[in-house]
Tab-separated table of C-alpha atoms in Angstrom:
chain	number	residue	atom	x	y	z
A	1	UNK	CA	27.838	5.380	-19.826
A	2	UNK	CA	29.791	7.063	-16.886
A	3	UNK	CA	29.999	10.673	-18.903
A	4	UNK	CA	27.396	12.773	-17.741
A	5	UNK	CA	25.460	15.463	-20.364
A	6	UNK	CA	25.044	18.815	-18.889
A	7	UNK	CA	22.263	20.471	-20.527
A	8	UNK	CA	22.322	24.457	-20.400
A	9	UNK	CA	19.063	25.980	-20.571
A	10	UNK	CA	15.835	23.880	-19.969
A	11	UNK	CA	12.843	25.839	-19.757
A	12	UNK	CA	12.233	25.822	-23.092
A	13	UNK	CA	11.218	22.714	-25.860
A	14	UNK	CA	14.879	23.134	-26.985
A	15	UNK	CA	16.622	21.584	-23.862
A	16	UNK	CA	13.456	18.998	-23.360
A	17	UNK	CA	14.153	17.481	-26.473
A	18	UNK	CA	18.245	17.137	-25.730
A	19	UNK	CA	17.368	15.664	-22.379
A	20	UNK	CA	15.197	13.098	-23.974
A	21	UNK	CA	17.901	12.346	-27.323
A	22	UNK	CA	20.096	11.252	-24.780
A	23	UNK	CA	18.277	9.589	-21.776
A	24	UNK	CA	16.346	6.877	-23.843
A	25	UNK	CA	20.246	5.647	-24.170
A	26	UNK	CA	20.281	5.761	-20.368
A	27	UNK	CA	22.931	8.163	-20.322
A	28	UNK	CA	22.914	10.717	-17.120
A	29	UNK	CA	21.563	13.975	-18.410
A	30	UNK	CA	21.731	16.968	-15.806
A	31	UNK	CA	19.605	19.804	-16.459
A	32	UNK	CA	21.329	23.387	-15.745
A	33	UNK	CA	18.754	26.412	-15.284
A	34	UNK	CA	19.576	29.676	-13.366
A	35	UNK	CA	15.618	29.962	-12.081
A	36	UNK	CA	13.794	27.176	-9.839
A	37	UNK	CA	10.578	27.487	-12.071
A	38	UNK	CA	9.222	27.226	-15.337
A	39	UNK	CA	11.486	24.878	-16.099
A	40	UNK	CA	9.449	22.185	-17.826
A	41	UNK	CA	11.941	20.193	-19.727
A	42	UNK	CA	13.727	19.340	-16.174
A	43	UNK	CA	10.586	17.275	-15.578
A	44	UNK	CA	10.946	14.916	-18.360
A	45	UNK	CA	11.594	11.510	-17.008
A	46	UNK	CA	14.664	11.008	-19.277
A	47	UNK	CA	16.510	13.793	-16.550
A	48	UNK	CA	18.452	12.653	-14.231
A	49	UNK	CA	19.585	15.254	-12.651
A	50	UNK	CA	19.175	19.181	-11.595
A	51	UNK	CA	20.816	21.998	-11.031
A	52	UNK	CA	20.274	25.711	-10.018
A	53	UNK	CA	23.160	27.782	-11.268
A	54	UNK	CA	24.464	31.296	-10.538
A	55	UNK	CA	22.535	33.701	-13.401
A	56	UNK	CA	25.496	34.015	-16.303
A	57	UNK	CA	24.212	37.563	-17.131
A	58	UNK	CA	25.229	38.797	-13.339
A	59	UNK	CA	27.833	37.055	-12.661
A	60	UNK	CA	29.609	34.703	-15.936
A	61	UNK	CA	32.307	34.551	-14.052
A	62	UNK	CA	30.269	32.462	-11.022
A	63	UNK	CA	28.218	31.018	-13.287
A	64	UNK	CA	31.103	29.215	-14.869
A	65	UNK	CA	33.138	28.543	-11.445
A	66	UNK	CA	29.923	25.970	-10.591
A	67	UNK	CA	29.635	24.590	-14.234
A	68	UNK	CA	34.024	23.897	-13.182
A	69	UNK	CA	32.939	22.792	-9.576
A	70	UNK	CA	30.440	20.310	-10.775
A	71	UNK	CA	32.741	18.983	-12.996
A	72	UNK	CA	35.525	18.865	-10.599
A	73	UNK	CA	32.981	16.378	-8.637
A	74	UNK	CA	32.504	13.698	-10.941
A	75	UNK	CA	34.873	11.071	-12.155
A	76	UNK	CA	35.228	11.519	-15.967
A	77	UNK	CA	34.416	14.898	-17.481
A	78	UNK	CA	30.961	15.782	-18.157
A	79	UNK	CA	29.783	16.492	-22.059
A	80	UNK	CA	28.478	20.275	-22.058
A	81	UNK	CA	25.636	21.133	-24.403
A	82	UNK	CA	24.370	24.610	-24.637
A	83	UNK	CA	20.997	25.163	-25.694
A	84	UNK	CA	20.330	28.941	-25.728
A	85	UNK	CA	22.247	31.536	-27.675
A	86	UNK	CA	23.120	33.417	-24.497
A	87	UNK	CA	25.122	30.184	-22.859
A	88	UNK	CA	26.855	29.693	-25.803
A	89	UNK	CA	28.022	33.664	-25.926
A	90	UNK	CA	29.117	32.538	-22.170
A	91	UNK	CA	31.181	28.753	-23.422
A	92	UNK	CA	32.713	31.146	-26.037
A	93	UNK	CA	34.582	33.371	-23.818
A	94	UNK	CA	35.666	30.745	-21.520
A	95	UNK	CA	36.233	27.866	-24.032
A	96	UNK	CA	39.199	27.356	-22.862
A	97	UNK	CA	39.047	27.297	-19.547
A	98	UNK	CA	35.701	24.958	-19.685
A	99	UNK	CA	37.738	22.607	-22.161
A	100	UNK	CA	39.660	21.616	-19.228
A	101	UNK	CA	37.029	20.277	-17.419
A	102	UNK	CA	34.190	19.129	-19.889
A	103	UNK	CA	33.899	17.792	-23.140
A	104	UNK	CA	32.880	20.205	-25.455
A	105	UNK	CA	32.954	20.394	-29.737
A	106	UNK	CA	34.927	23.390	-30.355
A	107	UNK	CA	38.165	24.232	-30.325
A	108	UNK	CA	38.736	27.690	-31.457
A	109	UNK	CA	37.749	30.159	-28.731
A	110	UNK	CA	35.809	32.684	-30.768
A	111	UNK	CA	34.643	31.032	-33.397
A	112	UNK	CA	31.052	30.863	-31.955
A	113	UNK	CA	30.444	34.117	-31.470
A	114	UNK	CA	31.939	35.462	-35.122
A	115	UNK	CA	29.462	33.173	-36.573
A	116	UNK	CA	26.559	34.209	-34.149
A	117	UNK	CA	27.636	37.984	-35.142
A	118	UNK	CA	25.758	39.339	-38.256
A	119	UNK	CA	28.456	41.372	-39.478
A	120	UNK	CA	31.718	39.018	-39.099
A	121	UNK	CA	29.129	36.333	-40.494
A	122	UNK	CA	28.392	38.057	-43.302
A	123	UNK	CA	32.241	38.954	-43.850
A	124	UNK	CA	33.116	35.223	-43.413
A	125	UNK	CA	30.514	33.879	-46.024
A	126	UNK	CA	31.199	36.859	-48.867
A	127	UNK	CA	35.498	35.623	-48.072
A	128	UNK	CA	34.104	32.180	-49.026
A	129	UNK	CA	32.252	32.939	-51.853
A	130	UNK	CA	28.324	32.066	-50.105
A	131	UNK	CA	25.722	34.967	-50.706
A	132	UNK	CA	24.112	36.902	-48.566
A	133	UNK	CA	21.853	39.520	-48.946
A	134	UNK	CA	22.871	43.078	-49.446
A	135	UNK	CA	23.738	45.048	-46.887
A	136	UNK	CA	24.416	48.501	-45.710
A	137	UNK	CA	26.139	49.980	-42.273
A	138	UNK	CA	24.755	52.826	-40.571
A	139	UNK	CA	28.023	54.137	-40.249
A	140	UNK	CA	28.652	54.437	-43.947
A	141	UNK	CA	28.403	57.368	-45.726
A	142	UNK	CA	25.004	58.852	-46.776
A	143	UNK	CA	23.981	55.523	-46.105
A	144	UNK	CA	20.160	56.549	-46.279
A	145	UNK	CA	20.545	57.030	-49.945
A	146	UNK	CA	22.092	54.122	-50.652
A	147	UNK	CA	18.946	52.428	-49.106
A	148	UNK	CA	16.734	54.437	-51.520
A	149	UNK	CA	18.960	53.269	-54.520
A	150	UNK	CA	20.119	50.012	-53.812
A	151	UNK	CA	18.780	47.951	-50.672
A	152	UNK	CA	14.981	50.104	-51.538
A	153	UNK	CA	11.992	49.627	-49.265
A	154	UNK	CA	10.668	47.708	-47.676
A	155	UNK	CA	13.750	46.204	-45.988
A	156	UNK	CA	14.901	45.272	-42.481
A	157	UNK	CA	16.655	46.366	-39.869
A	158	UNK	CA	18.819	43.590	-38.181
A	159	UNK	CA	21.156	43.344	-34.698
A	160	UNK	CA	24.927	42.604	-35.206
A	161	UNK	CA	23.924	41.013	-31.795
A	162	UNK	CA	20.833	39.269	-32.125
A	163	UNK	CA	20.906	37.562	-28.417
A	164	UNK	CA	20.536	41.221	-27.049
A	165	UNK	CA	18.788	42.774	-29.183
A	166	UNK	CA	16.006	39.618	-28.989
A	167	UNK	CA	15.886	39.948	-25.556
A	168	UNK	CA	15.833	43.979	-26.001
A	169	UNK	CA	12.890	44.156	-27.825
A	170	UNK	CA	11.378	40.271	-28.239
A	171	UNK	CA	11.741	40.265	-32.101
A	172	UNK	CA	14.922	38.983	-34.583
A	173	UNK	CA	14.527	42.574	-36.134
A	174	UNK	CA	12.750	45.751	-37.313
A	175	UNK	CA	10.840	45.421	-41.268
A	176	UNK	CA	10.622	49.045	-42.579
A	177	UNK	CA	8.653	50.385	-44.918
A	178	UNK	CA	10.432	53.808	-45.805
A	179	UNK	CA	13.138	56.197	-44.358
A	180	UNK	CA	10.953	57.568	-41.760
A	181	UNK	CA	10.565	53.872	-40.333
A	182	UNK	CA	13.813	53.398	-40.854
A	183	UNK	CA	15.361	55.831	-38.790
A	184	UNK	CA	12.996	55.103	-36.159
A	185	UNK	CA	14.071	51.768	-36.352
A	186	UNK	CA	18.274	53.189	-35.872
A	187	UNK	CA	17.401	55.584	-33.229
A	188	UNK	CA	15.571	52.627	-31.362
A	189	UNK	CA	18.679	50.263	-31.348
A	190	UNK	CA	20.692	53.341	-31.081
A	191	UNK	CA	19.127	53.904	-27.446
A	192	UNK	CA	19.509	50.385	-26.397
A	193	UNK	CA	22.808	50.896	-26.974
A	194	UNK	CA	22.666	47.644	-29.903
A	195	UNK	CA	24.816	47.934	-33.529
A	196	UNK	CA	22.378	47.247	-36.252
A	197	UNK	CA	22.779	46.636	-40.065
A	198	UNK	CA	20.223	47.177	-43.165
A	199	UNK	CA	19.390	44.458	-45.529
A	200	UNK	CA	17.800	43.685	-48.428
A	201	UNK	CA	14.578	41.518	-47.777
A	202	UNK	CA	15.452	38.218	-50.186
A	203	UNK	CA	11.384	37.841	-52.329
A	204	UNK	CA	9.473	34.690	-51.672
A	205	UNK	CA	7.283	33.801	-48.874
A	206	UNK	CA	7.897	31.648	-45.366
A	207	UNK	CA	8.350	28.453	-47.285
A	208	UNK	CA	11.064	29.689	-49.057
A	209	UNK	CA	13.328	29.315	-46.089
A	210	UNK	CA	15.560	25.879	-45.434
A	211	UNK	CA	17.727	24.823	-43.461
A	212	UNK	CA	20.920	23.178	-43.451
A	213	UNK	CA	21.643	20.875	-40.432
A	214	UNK	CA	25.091	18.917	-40.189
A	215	UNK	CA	27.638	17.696	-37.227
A	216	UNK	CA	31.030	18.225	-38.118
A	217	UNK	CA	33.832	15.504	-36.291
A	218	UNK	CA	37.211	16.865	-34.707
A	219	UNK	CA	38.528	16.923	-38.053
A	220	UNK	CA	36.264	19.751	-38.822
A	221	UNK	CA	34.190	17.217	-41.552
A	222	UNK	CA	30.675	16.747	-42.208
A	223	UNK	CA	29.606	13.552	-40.880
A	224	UNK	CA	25.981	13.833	-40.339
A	225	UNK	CA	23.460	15.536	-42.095
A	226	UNK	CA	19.765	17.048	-43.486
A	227	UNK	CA	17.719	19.485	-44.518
A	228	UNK	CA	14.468	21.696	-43.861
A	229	UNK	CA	12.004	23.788	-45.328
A	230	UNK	CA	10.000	26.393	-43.213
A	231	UNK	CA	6.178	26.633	-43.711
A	232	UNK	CA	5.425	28.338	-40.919
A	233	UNK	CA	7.438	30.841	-38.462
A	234	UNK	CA	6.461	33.206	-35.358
A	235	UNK	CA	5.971	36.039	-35.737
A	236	UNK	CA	5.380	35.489	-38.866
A	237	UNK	CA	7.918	35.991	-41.674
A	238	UNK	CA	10.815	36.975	-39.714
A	239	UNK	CA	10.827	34.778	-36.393
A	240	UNK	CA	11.382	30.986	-35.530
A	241	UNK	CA	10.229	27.862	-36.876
A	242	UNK	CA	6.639	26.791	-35.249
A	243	UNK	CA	5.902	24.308	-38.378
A	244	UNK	CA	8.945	23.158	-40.843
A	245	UNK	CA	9.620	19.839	-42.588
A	246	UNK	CA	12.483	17.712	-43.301
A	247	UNK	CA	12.894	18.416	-47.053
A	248	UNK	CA	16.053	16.931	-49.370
A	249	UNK	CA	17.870	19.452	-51.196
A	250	UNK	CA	21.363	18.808	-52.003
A	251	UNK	CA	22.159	22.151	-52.878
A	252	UNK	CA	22.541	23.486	-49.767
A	253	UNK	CA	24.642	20.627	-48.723
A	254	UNK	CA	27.616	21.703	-51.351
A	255	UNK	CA	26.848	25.187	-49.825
A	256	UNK	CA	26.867	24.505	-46.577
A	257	UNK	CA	29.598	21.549	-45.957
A	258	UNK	CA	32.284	23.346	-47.566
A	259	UNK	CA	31.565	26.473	-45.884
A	260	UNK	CA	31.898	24.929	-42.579
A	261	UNK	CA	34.823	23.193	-43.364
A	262	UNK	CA	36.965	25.627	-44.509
A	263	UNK	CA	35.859	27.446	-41.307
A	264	UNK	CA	36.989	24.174	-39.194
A	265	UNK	CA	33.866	24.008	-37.699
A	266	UNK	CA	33.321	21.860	-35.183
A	267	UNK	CA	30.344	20.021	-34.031
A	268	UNK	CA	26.836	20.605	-34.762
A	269	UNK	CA	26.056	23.975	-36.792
A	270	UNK	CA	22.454	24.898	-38.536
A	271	UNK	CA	22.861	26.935	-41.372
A	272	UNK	CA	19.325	29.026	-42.345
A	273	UNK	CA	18.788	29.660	-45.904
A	274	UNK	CA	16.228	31.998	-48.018
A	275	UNK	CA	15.541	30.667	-51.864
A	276	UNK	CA	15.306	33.992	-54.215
A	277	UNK	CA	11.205	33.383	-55.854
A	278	UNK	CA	12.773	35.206	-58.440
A	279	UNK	CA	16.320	33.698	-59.188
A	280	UNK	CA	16.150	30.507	-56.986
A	281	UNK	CA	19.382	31.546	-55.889
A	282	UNK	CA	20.114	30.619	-52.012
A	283	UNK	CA	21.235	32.803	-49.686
A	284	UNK	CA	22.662	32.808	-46.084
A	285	UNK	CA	20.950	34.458	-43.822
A	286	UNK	CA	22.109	33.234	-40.074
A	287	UNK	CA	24.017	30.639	-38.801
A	288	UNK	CA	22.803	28.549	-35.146
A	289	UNK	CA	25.857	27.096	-33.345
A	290	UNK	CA	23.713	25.296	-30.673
A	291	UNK	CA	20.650	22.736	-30.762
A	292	UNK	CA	17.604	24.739	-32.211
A	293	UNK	CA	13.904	24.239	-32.394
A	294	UNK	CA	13.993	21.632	-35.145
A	295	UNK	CA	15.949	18.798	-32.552
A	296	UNK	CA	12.779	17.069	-32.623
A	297	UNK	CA	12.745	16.659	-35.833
A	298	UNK	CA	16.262	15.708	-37.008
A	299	UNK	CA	15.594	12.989	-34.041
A	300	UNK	CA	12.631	12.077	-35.841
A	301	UNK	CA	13.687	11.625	-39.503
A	302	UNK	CA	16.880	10.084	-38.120
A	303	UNK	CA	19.712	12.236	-36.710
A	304	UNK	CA	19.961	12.419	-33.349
A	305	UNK	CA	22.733	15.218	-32.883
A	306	UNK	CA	22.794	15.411	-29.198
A	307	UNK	CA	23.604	11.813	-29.258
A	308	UNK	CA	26.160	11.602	-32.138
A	309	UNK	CA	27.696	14.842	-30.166
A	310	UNK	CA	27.980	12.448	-27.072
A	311	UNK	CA	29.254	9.231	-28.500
A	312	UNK	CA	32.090	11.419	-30.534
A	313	UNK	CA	33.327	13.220	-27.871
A	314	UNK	CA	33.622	10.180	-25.343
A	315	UNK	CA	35.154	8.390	-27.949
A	316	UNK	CA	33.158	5.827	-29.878
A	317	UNK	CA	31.467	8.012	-32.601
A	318	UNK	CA	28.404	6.824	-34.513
A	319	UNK	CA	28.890	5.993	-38.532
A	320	UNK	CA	28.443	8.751	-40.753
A	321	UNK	CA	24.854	9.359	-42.347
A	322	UNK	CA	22.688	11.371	-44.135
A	323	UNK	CA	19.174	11.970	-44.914
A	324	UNK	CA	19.050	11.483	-48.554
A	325	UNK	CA	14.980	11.182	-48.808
A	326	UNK	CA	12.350	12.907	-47.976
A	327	UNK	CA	10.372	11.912	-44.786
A	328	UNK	CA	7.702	13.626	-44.627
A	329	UNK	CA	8.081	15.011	-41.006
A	330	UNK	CA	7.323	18.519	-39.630
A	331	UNK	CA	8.070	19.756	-36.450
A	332	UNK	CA	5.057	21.343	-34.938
A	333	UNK	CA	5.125	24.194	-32.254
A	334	UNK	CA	1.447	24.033	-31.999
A	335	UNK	CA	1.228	26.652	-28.962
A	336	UNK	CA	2.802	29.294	-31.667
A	337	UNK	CA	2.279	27.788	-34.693
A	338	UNK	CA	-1.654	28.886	-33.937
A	339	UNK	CA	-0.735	32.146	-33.169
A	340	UNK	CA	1.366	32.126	-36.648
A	341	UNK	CA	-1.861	30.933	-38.251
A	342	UNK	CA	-3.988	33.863	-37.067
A	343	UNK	CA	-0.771	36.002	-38.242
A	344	UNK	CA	-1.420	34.334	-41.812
A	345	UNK	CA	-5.008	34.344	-42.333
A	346	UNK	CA	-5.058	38.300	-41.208
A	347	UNK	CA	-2.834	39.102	-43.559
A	348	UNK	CA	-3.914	37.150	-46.297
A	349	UNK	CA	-1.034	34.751	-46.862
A	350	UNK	CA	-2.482	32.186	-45.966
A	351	UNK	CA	-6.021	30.612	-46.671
A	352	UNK	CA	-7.783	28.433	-43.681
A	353	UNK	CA	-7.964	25.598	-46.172
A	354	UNK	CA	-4.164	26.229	-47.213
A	355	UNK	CA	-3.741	25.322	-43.432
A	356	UNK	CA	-6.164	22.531	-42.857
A	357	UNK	CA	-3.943	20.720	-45.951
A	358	UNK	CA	-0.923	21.455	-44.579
A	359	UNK	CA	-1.398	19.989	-41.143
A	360	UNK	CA	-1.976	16.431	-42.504
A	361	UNK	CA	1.893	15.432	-41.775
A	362	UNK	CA	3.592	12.906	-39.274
A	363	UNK	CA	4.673	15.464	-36.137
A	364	UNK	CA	7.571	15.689	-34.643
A	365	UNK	CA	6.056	17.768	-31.668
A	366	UNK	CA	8.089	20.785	-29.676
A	367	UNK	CA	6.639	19.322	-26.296
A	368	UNK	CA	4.418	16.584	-26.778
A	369	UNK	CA	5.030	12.937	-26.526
A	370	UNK	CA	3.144	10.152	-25.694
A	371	UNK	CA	6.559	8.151	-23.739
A	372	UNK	CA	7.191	11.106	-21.695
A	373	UNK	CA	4.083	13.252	-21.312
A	374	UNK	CA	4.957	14.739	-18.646
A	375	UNK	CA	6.628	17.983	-19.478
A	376	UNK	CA	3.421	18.639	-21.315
A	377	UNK	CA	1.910	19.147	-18.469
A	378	UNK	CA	4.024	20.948	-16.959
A	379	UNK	CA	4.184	23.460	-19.894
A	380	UNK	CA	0.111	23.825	-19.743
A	381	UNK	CA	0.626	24.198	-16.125
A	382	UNK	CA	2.806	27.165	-16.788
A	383	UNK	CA	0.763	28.948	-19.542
A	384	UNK	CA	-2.512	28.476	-17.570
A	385	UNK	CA	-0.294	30.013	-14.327
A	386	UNK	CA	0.646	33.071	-16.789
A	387	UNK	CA	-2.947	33.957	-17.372
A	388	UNK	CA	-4.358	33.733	-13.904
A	389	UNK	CA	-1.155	35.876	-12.683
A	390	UNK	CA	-2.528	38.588	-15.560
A	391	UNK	CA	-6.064	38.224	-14.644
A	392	UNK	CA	-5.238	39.339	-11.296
A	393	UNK	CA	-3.458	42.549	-11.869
């Protein structure tokens, strides 16, 4: 296959497991980080290829001048596949001047970053009739007691721009437990200079969050698709997935499909979901517009996105599918999924035994795997490297 996949971002599991979807086809796969180390999915024997590029948060502008020169180099444009929030933000803004160059999903410059923003997310889904939970601007009026009468506590505090705000303070948000916290919470974003929103915290525990994972063709249709429930996140109840399985529910594919079609989406999206414990209604709570944690585990119970991204865009697109069963696969973070577990037990939501059950499931592992174990390694090699570096200071 003479198109080459340039991988954004991998020194993390996220980018490992796009390098390997597509090099067991034996298609090129170049790995693009902006650091020389501690990238351990550039060792994986399915990459062909490295690159050092310019750091997009200095410079975009150079960053995306060498993602055009490399391209300019090679006979047939490249496919480009972001794999970090912060790259996409970056392919957003100059969609249309990477379009000329590579192969990439989208069409509609913008798009990615409306859906990546909480606010014109939440706008988009309440125009298309999908709920999300209540919520409340701090630049509305007396917009403390509105929390007290209709969002109540506890409740969270969430960035309209969650890439900064992640990287601000490491977590997806701020849970409050009363006004006090609360305007803590504001005046904290406020001096990071980062918009936030209040919302209503949807009842039900960690495994009442799914997922909704589909490709969409040129034609902005649903050709490929599945779905997830969360057991496990980190930090617990408001982070990522460390342990989630591929689950059927066909709900949240009439939910999700049509709301991604009449947005003429393009490509792959992941749509996350909270169930109501109370009402079992589903609501939308964020949208990913790049591969996320649980690659591994589409690959695994059969949808290889990178892949189908790939063959589409170079022109011989894989038949439409669907995961209509349940497999019985979890993705398994183990580094942080212990961490979660401690998380649990403290708090009493989880029981040791309640864990010991839970972990007898076929893996789809974040790192792990027995044809290219390398990486592994690598990643040990980095977290033992951590701690020395701390035991020294």
């Amino acid at each position: 296959m003479s198109h080459k996949a340039v991988i954004l971002g991998c020194n993390y599991y996220i980018g490992l497991s796009t390098i390997r979807c597509l090099g067991q086809y034996g298609i090129h796969t170049v790995a693009v980080d902006y650091l020389d180390t501690n990238h351990y999915g550039a060792t994986s024997k399915y990459c062909s290829e490295r690159l050092i590029a310019p750091y997009y948060k200095d410079d975009p502008k150079a960053f995306v001048q060498f993602l055009k020169d490399y391209a300019g180099q090679q006979s047939v444009p490249p496919v480009l596949i972001p794999c970090h929030d912060n790259y996409v933000e970056v392919v957003d803004e100059y969609l249309d001047e990477l379009r000329e160059c590579y192969l990439i999903p989208q069409t509609d410059a913008g798009l990615y970053s409306k859906l990546m923003n909480k606010e014109t997310l939440q706008k988009l889904a309440l125009e298309h009739g999908v709920a999300v939970p209540e919520t409340i601007r701090v630049t509305e009026e007396d917009f403390l007691d509105k929390v007290d009468h209709i969002i109540k506590y506890p409740c969270v505090v969430k960035p309209v721009d969650s890439p900064a705000f992640v990287a601000k303070f490491r977590k997806k948000l701020f849970k409050v437990a009363n006004r006090e916290e609360l305007v803590a919470a504001i005046e904290q974003s406020n001096q990071a200079g980062l918009e936030v929103i209040i919302q209503r915290i949807i009842p039900g525990f960690d495994d009442h969050m799914y997922t909704y994972d589909a490709y969409l063709n040129q034609e902005s249709k649903v050709t490929h698709w599945l779905t997830c429930q969360k057991f496990r996140q980190y930090p617990i109840n408001f982070g990522a997935s460390v342990y989630t399985g591929q689950k059927y529910v066909p709900e949240l594919h009439e939910i999700g499909a049509k709301f991604l079609e009449q947005l003429q989406y393009k490509g792959f999206a992941e749509i996350e979901f909270k169930k109501d414990a109370e009402t079992g209604q589903f609501y939308l709570i964020e949208i990913n517009v790049r591969i996320t944690n649980l690659n591994s585990l589409l690959l695994k119970s059969g949808v290889n996105i990178p892949y189908i991204t790939y063959r589409e865009l170079t022109g011989s697109p894989v038949e439409p599918y669907a995961i209509l069963k349940d497999t019985n696969y979890v993705f398994w973070y183990a580094f942080e999924d212990l961490l979660a577990i401690k998380g649990y037990i403290k708090t009493k939501q989880l029981t040791l035994g309640q864990v010991v059950r839970s972990l007898f499931k076929r893996k789809a592992h974040a790192i792990w795997s027995w044809q290219d174990p390398k990486p592994f390694f690598a990643f040990v090699g980095m977290l033992l490297g951590r701690k020395f570096g701390k035991s020294r200071t």
